[in-house]
Amino acid sequence: MKNTIFLDRIRINKVLSAVYDYPLSILEAPMGYGKTTAVKKFIETEKLKHFWFTFPDFENSDIAFWNKFTEEITKIDARAGFALKSLALPVDAPQMEKILQTLSGVAFGKNFLIVLDDYQYARDMRLNKLIFQIAQEEPNGLHILLVTRDTTGIDFVELLSKGLCLIISRQHLKFTEFEIRDYCRMMNAGISDSDINKISEYTDGWISMIYIILLGLENGIPVGMSMTVEGIVEKVLFSPYDGETQNFLLELSIMEDFTEKQAEFVTRNENAKQILKKLNRENAFIYYDEKNKTYKIHSILLDYLKLKQNFSIEKYRELYSRLGDWYVDKQDFQTAYGYWNRAGRTEQILSHLNNPQHNQNVLVNFAGADEMFDNTPLDVLYQYPLAYLLHIFHSMLLGKQNAVLGWKERLDDMQDHYEKLTDADENYRNRILAEILIIRKFIYFNHWPSMIASDKEIARLLDGQNSYIVLRDYTFTLASPQYLYVYFRDAGSLRKLTGMLATYVDFIGFLNGCGTGCDSLALAEYALETGDFENVERNCLQAIAKAETMSQINIIACAKFCLIRLRIVQGKLPEALEMLDNLKQEIDKVGISVGQTAVDLCRGYVFASICQPERIPSWLQIGDMTAARLYYQGMAYNYLVYGKALMASKEYEKLGALTGQFKYYFSLYSNQLGLIHNKIFEAAAKCHLYGTGVGAAILEAALSEARLDNLVMPFVESSPHITGMLQLIAQNNPDDKYVTRILTLCCEYQQTINELSYNPVSLSLREIDILRLAAEGISRKEIAARLFISEETAKTHFKNIYHKLGVSSKVSAIKIAQNRGYF
């Protein structure tokens, strides 16, 4: 019977052509309804430019998707592809904004289709959120098609109600009676009308079952014979083959897709190439992807083969082991570890990770990693200490809580073990003890005395060598644009802390140069915060010079931010803003998402301080801290900038309501600068809501705390909102030199702001109308129809709106417009 030709279903192509009218379409049907085939034939007929990714039923498939997707974008726009790859799937609002901004600049052409097949296996909710955000933006020429068996985990109702999503169901895909007749006669010219009618009634248009029944007829199995689906599959798709081929199929079923060489390697079958070609000719359930040069087994047959598998444990381990070996040879260690883990080759993984050349945090995030480390006996883990320590370090950075034993307790036990280990090589033993002490530093995070207490011992143990665990590219300042902000915990301790930060830098010698320049940076920031402006620039330039020798981008960014703030105090605001633009461009070139978040925080801080809230990055204007992680957003520094943004926008009621929440976040790590700023926020809110006297009383409390460290900048950079209160406090305390100095600096700072001519760009009435309709959930096409303009004109209006509001997405534009009272 023929099996390599397809019925030309013009009807289905017409149904699928509707994807052109929507940014997102979802094709949902159970397996066997021809979803993948229908889409492939549609793309072939329409000659569409497209990107296709099939999700495997495996952990970390979303990482594989992102890598493939960014590779495809690179073919269209190399710079955009590189930027997207460095950003990775978004974990927070700033990353989402950057991705949307990057995609908006890609020239996709007229109709570029992204097909995500087997989407039911996409388990990362970040991907769902990204897809929905892209759909809401209605990007020019870009359309997304999700092909899935199940939409349970896809919350598409809102997009559907807005007319931004198309649902294509099994009812569209089902073969009609006429299509069943045509297909049956095409596959078997001699089939009777009676059998065709029975097939139509028995299958209800399910094409895979139609095909299987036709195969059964060819093998003498009558239509309608009482058999389960598995029984029919076995009869017509499995049993006809010889023992070698059957065993080959069963072994192949551990893989989602595979190349000829991969199949031969994993199964050790020298005839793999010939068998695959034969199967592809004879069985439509085994097909070859010409573009990717891979074979894939259809889900119906694959599910049957997995049920049929009756391998011994040893056989399973052999197959998964070989599959892991294959990926190791391809340098895809993360995938290899996942298969080795299935094969029970725990020690192989540990041994591989224990090699310093493979000490990369990302490699520890393989399928089943946490369970493997939790279930492996300590005596085995201690034989591969670098692998074990890498897992602990990676878990601590991600904030994972260990269910079996706390990280501190694990490090305690491991240190005790190696201290008592007398028969090991001394240099190796010292190396492990040093690495334990290095990771232990993070348990005492942001308590500097405890963090550096063991530095001399670490240096002695390593004897001039570098850590294998903490590498040079570790983000030393945790995305905070102020180094002192991270470690300043206790009122009255800033001067002593700065002395320690500037003096005790032994760790740089054993952390691969990580943190180089932080000593001069600490001195520069201290000078700025306390008003010792003459000593700021020299120390900033020294910090930059030192940091550049070890490519410490985060230290350089902090030093330049410090200089920018100094320039404003010096009355050189235009120069400061030019430096701020240059800093953004420099970090964008590097393409590190954490660095880009830090620059957003710098920009938000500066524009809030000079009363230009419209120029603050949108996510900080609206306070979108969705899925915020302290590591990425600078130890709650994002809330400090958000508070300043609310104050600059004069949203005093909202600011006053949020100071309690801000205090909670700043208190998590006792960030003293954050707590002082929060007192200023509270004072400004109370002043404008309840009067100067009420606010002044709270501001005095902030001054009392800040006085202990001679801090001036938190007040100076809030001058437009607190000067009236400061004047009242100064009148009541005429001999208070501290308050008098702050008041003088505030007046000078405010004069600098006032001297810069700045006219905020406002939206036109037409732009407001368009955004108001978008806020109601109306699609761009419908907006154009309602306003009697072309869709291209509507696109141009949205582009102008985004530019004026400084945003990259429709959602952000709507929120900012609402905040500013446009509607």
mmCIF file with all atom_site columns, N, CA and C in Angstrom, residues 133-171:
data_model
loop_
_atom_site.group_PDB
_atom_site.id
_atom_site.type_symbol
_atom_site.label_atom_id
_atom_site.label_alt_id
_atom_site.label_comp_id
_atom_site.label_asym_id
_atom_site.label_entity_id
_atom_site.label_seq_id
_atom_site.pdbx_PDB_ins_code
_atom_site.Cartn_x
_atom_site.Cartn_y
_atom_site.Cartn_z
_atom_site.occupancy
_atom_site.B_iso_or_equiv
_atom_site.pdbx_formal_charge
_atom_site.auth_seq_id
_atom_site.auth_comp_id
_atom_site.auth_asym_id
_atom_site.auth_atom_id
_atom_site.pdbx_PDB_model_num
ATOM 1   N N  . GLN A 1 133 ? 2.912   37.943 25.827 1.00 0.00 ? 133 GLN A N  1
ATOM 2   C CA . GLN A 1 133 ? 3.341   39.345 25.714 1.00 0.00 ? 133 GLN A CA 1
ATOM 3   C C  . GLN A 1 133 ? 3.606   39.696 24.253 1.00 0.00 ? 133 GLN A C  1
ATOM 4   N N  . ILE A 1 134 ? 4.269   38.793 23.531 1.00 0.00 ? 134 ILE A N  1
ATOM 5   C CA . ILE A 1 134 ? 4.530   39.031 22.110 1.00 0.00 ? 134 ILE A CA 1
ATOM 6   C C  . ILE A 1 134 ? 3.216   39.166 21.354 1.00 0.00 ? 134 ILE A C  1
ATOM 7   N N  . ALA A 1 135 ? 2.265   38.307 21.673 1.00 0.00 ? 135 ALA A N  1
ATOM 8   C CA . ALA A 1 135 ? 0.964   38.348 20.999 1.00 0.00 ? 135 ALA A CA 1
ATOM 9   C C  . ALA A 1 135 ? 0.257   39.687 21.237 1.00 0.00 ? 135 ALA A C  1
ATOM 10  N N  . GLN A 1 136 ? 0.338   40.193 22.441 1.00 0.00 ? 136 GLN A N  1
ATOM 11  C CA . GLN A 1 136 ? -0.314  41.470 22.753 1.00 0.00 ? 136 GLN A CA 1
ATOM 12  C C  . GLN A 1 136 ? 0.326   42.627 21.999 1.00 0.00 ? 136 GLN A C  1
ATOM 13  N N  . GLU A 1 137 ? 1.610   42.479 21.670 1.00 0.00 ? 137 GLU A N  1
ATOM 14  C CA . GLU A 1 137 ? 2.292   43.538 20.931 1.00 0.00 ? 137 GLU A CA 1
ATOM 15  C C  . GLU A 1 137 ? 1.940   43.532 19.448 1.00 0.00 ? 137 GLU A C  1
ATOM 16  N N  . GLU A 1 138 ? 1.400   42.414 18.932 1.00 0.00 ? 138 GLU A N  1
ATOM 17  C CA . GLU A 1 138 ? 1.057   42.279 17.514 1.00 0.00 ? 138 GLU A CA 1
ATOM 18  C C  . GLU A 1 138 ? 2.225   42.708 16.615 1.00 0.00 ? 138 GLU A C  1
ATOM 19  N N  . PRO A 1 139 ? 3.388   42.076 16.763 1.00 0.00 ? 139 PRO A N  1
ATOM 20  C CA . PRO A 1 139 ? 4.569   42.500 15.997 1.00 0.00 ? 139 PRO A CA 1
ATOM 21  C C  . PRO A 1 139 ? 4.375   42.338 14.492 1.00 0.00 ? 139 PRO A C  1
ATOM 22  N N  . ASN A 1 140 ? 4.930   43.265 13.740 1.00 0.00 ? 140 ASN A N  1
ATOM 23  C CA . ASN A 1 140 ? 4.764   43.279 12.285 1.00 0.00 ? 140 ASN A CA 1
ATOM 24  C C  . ASN A 1 140 ? 5.302   42.002 11.650 1.00 0.00 ? 140 ASN A C  1
ATOM 25  N N  . GLY A 1 141 ? 4.429   41.298 10.939 1.00 0.00 ? 141 GLY A N  1
ATOM 26  C CA . GLY A 1 141 ? 4.842   40.138 10.160 1.00 0.00 ? 141 GLY A CA 1
ATOM 27  C C  . GLY A 1 141 ? 5.112   38.876 10.947 1.00 0.00 ? 141 GLY A C  1
ATOM 28  N N  . LEU A 1 142 ? 5.007   38.925 12.266 1.00 0.00 ? 142 LEU A N  1
ATOM 29  C CA . LEU A 1 142 ? 5.334   37.753 13.096 1.00 0.00 ? 142 LEU A CA 1
ATOM 30  C C  . LEU A 1 142 ? 4.059   37.086 13.601 1.00 0.00 ? 142 LEU A C  1
ATOM 31  N N  . HIS A 1 143 ? 3.969   35.774 13.399 1.00 0.00 ? 143 HIS A N  1
ATOM 32  C CA . HIS A 1 143 ? 2.812   35.007 13.856 1.00 0.00 ? 143 HIS A CA 1
ATOM 33  C C  . HIS A 1 143 ? 3.316   33.753 14.571 1.00 0.00 ? 143 HIS A C  1
ATOM 34  N N  . ILE A 1 144 ? 2.665   33.404 15.652 1.00 0.00 ? 144 ILE A N  1
ATOM 35  C CA . ILE A 1 144 ? 3.054   32.234 16.448 1.00 0.00 ? 144 ILE A CA 1
ATOM 36  C C  . ILE A 1 144 ? 1.941   31.205 16.391 1.00 0.00 ? 144 ILE A C  1
ATOM 37  N N  . LEU A 1 145 ? 2.313   29.943 16.135 1.00 0.00 ? 145 LEU A N  1
ATOM 38  C CA . LEU A 1 145 ? 1.343   28.843 16.100 1.00 0.00 ? 145 LEU A CA 1
ATOM 39  C C  . LEU A 1 145 ? 1.781   27.779 17.100 1.00 0.00 ? 145 LEU A C  1
ATOM 40  N N  . LEU A 1 146 ? 0.965   27.558 18.108 1.00 0.00 ? 146 LEU A N  1
ATOM 41  C CA . LEU A 1 146 ? 1.221   26.498 19.078 1.00 0.00 ? 146 LEU A CA 1
ATOM 42  C C  . LEU A 1 146 ? 0.463   25.256 18.641 1.00 0.00 ? 146 LEU A C  1
ATOM 43  N N  . VAL A 1 147 ? 1.166   24.148 18.477 1.00 0.00 ? 147 VAL A N  1
ATOM 44  C CA . VAL A 1 147 ? 0.554   22.877 18.096 1.00 0.00 ? 147 VAL A CA 1
ATOM 45  C C  . VAL A 1 147 ? 0.612   21.979 19.322 1.00 0.00 ? 147 VAL A C  1
ATOM 46  N N  . THR A 1 148 ? -0.533  21.600 19.840 1.00 0.00 ? 148 THR A N  1
ATOM 47  C CA . THR A 1 148 ? -0.541  20.919 21.133 1.00 0.00 ? 148 THR A CA 1
ATOM 48  C C  . THR A 1 148 ? -1.684  19.910 21.230 1.00 0.00 ? 148 THR A C  1
ATOM 49  N N  . ARG A 1 149 ? -1.502  18.931 22.095 1.00 0.00 ? 149 ARG A N  1
ATOM 50  C CA . ARG A 1 149 ? -2.577  17.974 22.376 1.00 0.00 ? 149 ARG A CA 1
ATOM 51  C C  . ARG A 1 149 ? -3.511  18.489 23.459 1.00 0.00 ? 149 ARG A C  1
ATOM 52  N N  . ASP A 1 150 ? -3.021  19.479 24.233 1.00 0.00 ? 150 ASP A N  1
ATOM 53  C CA . ASP A 1 150 ? -3.767  19.872 25.434 1.00 0.00 ? 150 ASP A CA 1
ATOM 54  C C  . ASP A 1 150 ? -3.517  21.353 25.712 1.00 0.00 ? 150 ASP A C  1
ATOM 55  N N  . THR A 1 151 ? -4.574  22.113 25.955 1.00 0.00 ? 151 THR A N  1
ATOM 56  C CA . THR A 1 151 ? -4.425  23.543 26.259 1.00 0.00 ? 151 THR A CA 1
ATOM 57  C C  . THR A 1 151 ? -4.661  23.849 27.743 1.00 0.00 ? 151 THR A C  1
ATOM 58  N N  . THR A 1 152 ? -4.667  22.815 28.576 1.00 0.00 ? 152 THR A N  1
ATOM 59  C CA . THR A 1 152 ? -4.970  23.018 30.001 1.00 0.00 ? 152 THR A CA 1
ATOM 60  C C  . THR A 1 152 ? -4.055  24.056 30.640 1.00 0.00 ? 152 THR A C  1
ATOM 61  N N  . GLY A 1 153 ? -2.761  24.013 30.310 1.00 0.00 ? 153 GLY A N  1
ATOM 62  C CA . GLY A 1 153 ? -1.811  24.931 30.947 1.00 0.00 ? 153 GLY A CA 1
ATOM 63  C C  . GLY A 1 153 ? -1.627  26.233 30.193 1.00 0.00 ? 153 GLY A C  1
ATOM 64  N N  . ILE A 1 154 ? -2.466  26.485 29.194 1.00 0.00 ? 154 ILE A N  1
ATOM 65  C CA . ILE A 1 154 ? -2.319  27.708 28.394 1.00 0.00 ? 154 ILE A CA 1
ATOM 66  C C  . ILE A 1 154 ? -3.516  28.612 28.668 1.00 0.00 ? 154 ILE A C  1
ATOM 67  N N  . ASP A 1 155 ? -3.295  29.709 29.344 1.00 0.00 ? 155 ASP A N  1
ATOM 68  C CA . ASP A 1 155 ? -4.383  30.619 29.712 1.00 0.00 ? 155 ASP A CA 1
ATOM 69  C C  . ASP A 1 155 ? -4.579  31.648 28.581 1.00 0.00 ? 155 ASP A C  1
ATOM 70  N N  . PHE A 1 156 ? -5.342  31.240 27.568 1.00 0.00 ? 156 PHE A N  1
ATOM 71  C CA . PHE A 1 156 ? -5.496  32.066 26.367 1.00 0.00 ? 156 PHE A CA 1
ATOM 72  C C  . PHE A 1 156 ? -6.795  32.864 26.354 1.00 0.00 ? 156 PHE A C  1
ATOM 73  N N  . VAL A 1 157 ? -7.588  32.785 27.418 1.00 0.00 ? 157 VAL A N  1
ATOM 74  C CA . VAL A 1 157 ? -8.930  33.382 27.414 1.00 0.00 ? 157 VAL A CA 1
ATOM 75  C C  . VAL A 1 157 ? -8.873  34.887 27.165 1.00 0.00 ? 157 VAL A C  1
ATOM 76  N N  . GLU A 1 158 ? -7.940  35.580 27.843 1.00 0.00 ? 158 GLU A N  1
ATOM 77  C CA . GLU A 1 158 ? -7.860  37.037 27.694 1.00 0.00 ? 158 GLU A CA 1
ATOM 78  C C  . GLU A 1 158 ? -7.514  37.423 26.255 1.00 0.00 ? 158 GLU A C  1
ATOM 79  N N  . LEU A 1 159 ? -6.528  36.730 25.685 1.00 0.00 ? 159 LEU A N  1
ATOM 80  C CA . LEU A 1 159 ? -6.143  37.029 24.302 1.00 0.00 ? 159 LEU A CA 1
ATOM 81  C C  . LEU A 1 159 ? -7.288  36.714 23.341 1.00 0.00 ? 159 LEU A C  1
ATOM 82  N N  . LEU A 1 160 ? -8.014  35.636 23.626 1.00 0.00 ? 160 LEU A N  1
ATOM 83  C CA . LEU A 1 160 ? -9.146  35.248 22.777 1.00 0.00 ? 160 LEU A CA 1
ATOM 84  C C  . LEU A 1 160 ? -10.222 36.332 22.813 1.00 0.00 ? 160 LEU A C  1
ATOM 85  N N  . SER A 1 161 ? -10.485 36.844 24.010 1.00 0.00 ? 161 SER A N  1
ATOM 86  C CA . SER A 1 161 ? -11.523 37.875 24.164 1.00 0.00 ? 161 SER A CA 1
ATOM 87  C C  . SER A 1 161 ? -11.133 39.177 23.483 1.00 0.00 ? 161 SER A C  1
ATOM 88  N N  . LYS A 1 162 ? -9.823  39.408 23.333 1.00 0.00 ? 162 LYS A N  1
ATOM 89  C CA . LYS A 1 162 ? -9.340  40.630 22.690 1.00 0.00 ? 162 LYS A CA 1
ATOM 90  C C  . LYS A 1 162 ? -9.187  40.464 21.177 1.00 0.00 ? 162 LYS A C  1
ATOM 91  N N  . GLY A 1 163 ? -9.502  39.276 20.683 1.00 0.00 ? 163 GLY A N  1
ATOM 92  C CA . GLY A 1 163 ? -9.367  39.037 19.248 1.00 0.00 ? 163 GLY A CA 1
ATOM 93  C C  . GLY A 1 163 ? -7.931  38.887 18.805 1.00 0.00 ? 163 GLY A C  1
ATOM 94  N N  . LEU A 1 164 ? -7.061  38.479 19.723 1.00 0.00 ? 164 LEU A N  1
ATOM 95  C CA . LEU A 1 164 ? -5.636  38.344 19.405 1.00 0.00 ? 164 LEU A CA 1
ATOM 96  C C  . LEU A 1 164 ? -5.208  36.882 19.296 1.00 0.00 ? 164 LEU A C  1
ATOM 97  N N  . CYS A 1 165 ? -6.161  35.974 19.429 1.00 0.00 ? 165 CYS A N  1
ATOM 98  C CA . CYS A 1 165 ? -5.815  34.554 19.434 1.00 0.00 ? 165 CYS A CA 1
ATOM 99  C C  . CYS A 1 165 ? -6.855  33.760 18.634 1.00 0.00 ? 165 CYS A C  1
ATOM 100 N N  . LEU A 1 166 ? -6.364  32.822 17.835 1.00 0.00 ? 166 LEU A N  1
ATOM 101 C CA . LEU A 1 166 ? -7.222  31.938 17.039 1.00 0.00 ? 166 LEU A CA 1
ATOM 102 C C  . LEU A 1 166 ? -7.094  30.520 17.585 1.00 0.00 ? 166 LEU A C  1
ATOM 103 N N  . ILE A 1 167 ? -8.214  29.843 17.763 1.00 0.00 ? 167 ILE A N  1
ATOM 104 C CA . ILE A 1 167 ? -8.210  28.450 18.192 1.00 0.00 ? 167 ILE A CA 1
ATOM 105 C C  . ILE A 1 167 ? -8.669  27.568 17.032 1.00 0.00 ? 167 ILE A C  1
ATOM 106 N N  . ILE A 1 168 ? -7.827  26.612 16.669 1.00 0.00 ? 168 ILE A N  1
ATOM 107 C CA . ILE A 1 168 ? -8.177  25.615 15.648 1.00 0.00 ? 168 ILE A CA 1
ATOM 108 C C  . ILE A 1 168 ? -8.262  24.266 16.352 1.00 0.00 ? 168 ILE A C  1
ATOM 109 N N  . SER A 1 169 ? -9.392  23.613 16.259 1.00 0.00 ? 169 SER A N  1
ATOM 110 C CA . SER A 1 169 ? -9.617  22.407 17.054 1.00 0.00 ? 169 SER A CA 1
ATOM 111 C C  . SER A 1 169 ? -9.621  21.141 16.189 1.00 0.00 ? 169 SER A C  1
ATOM 112 N N  . ARG A 1 170 ? -9.826  20.022 16.839 1.00 0.00 ? 170 ARG A N  1
ATOM 113 C CA . ARG A 1 170 ? -9.900  18.735 16.129 1.00 0.00 ? 170 ARG A CA 1
ATOM 114 C C  . ARG A 1 170 ? -11.058 18.706 15.124 1.00 0.00 ? 170 ARG A C  1
ATOM 115 N N  . GLN A 1 171 ? -12.102 19.482 15.397 1.00 0.00 ? 171 GLN A N  1
ATOM 116 C CA . GLN A 1 171 ? -13.239 19.505 14.489 1.00 0.00 ? 171 GLN A CA 1
ATOM 117 C C  . GLN A 1 171 ? -12.820 20.022 13.105 1.00 0.00 ? 171 GLN A C  1
#
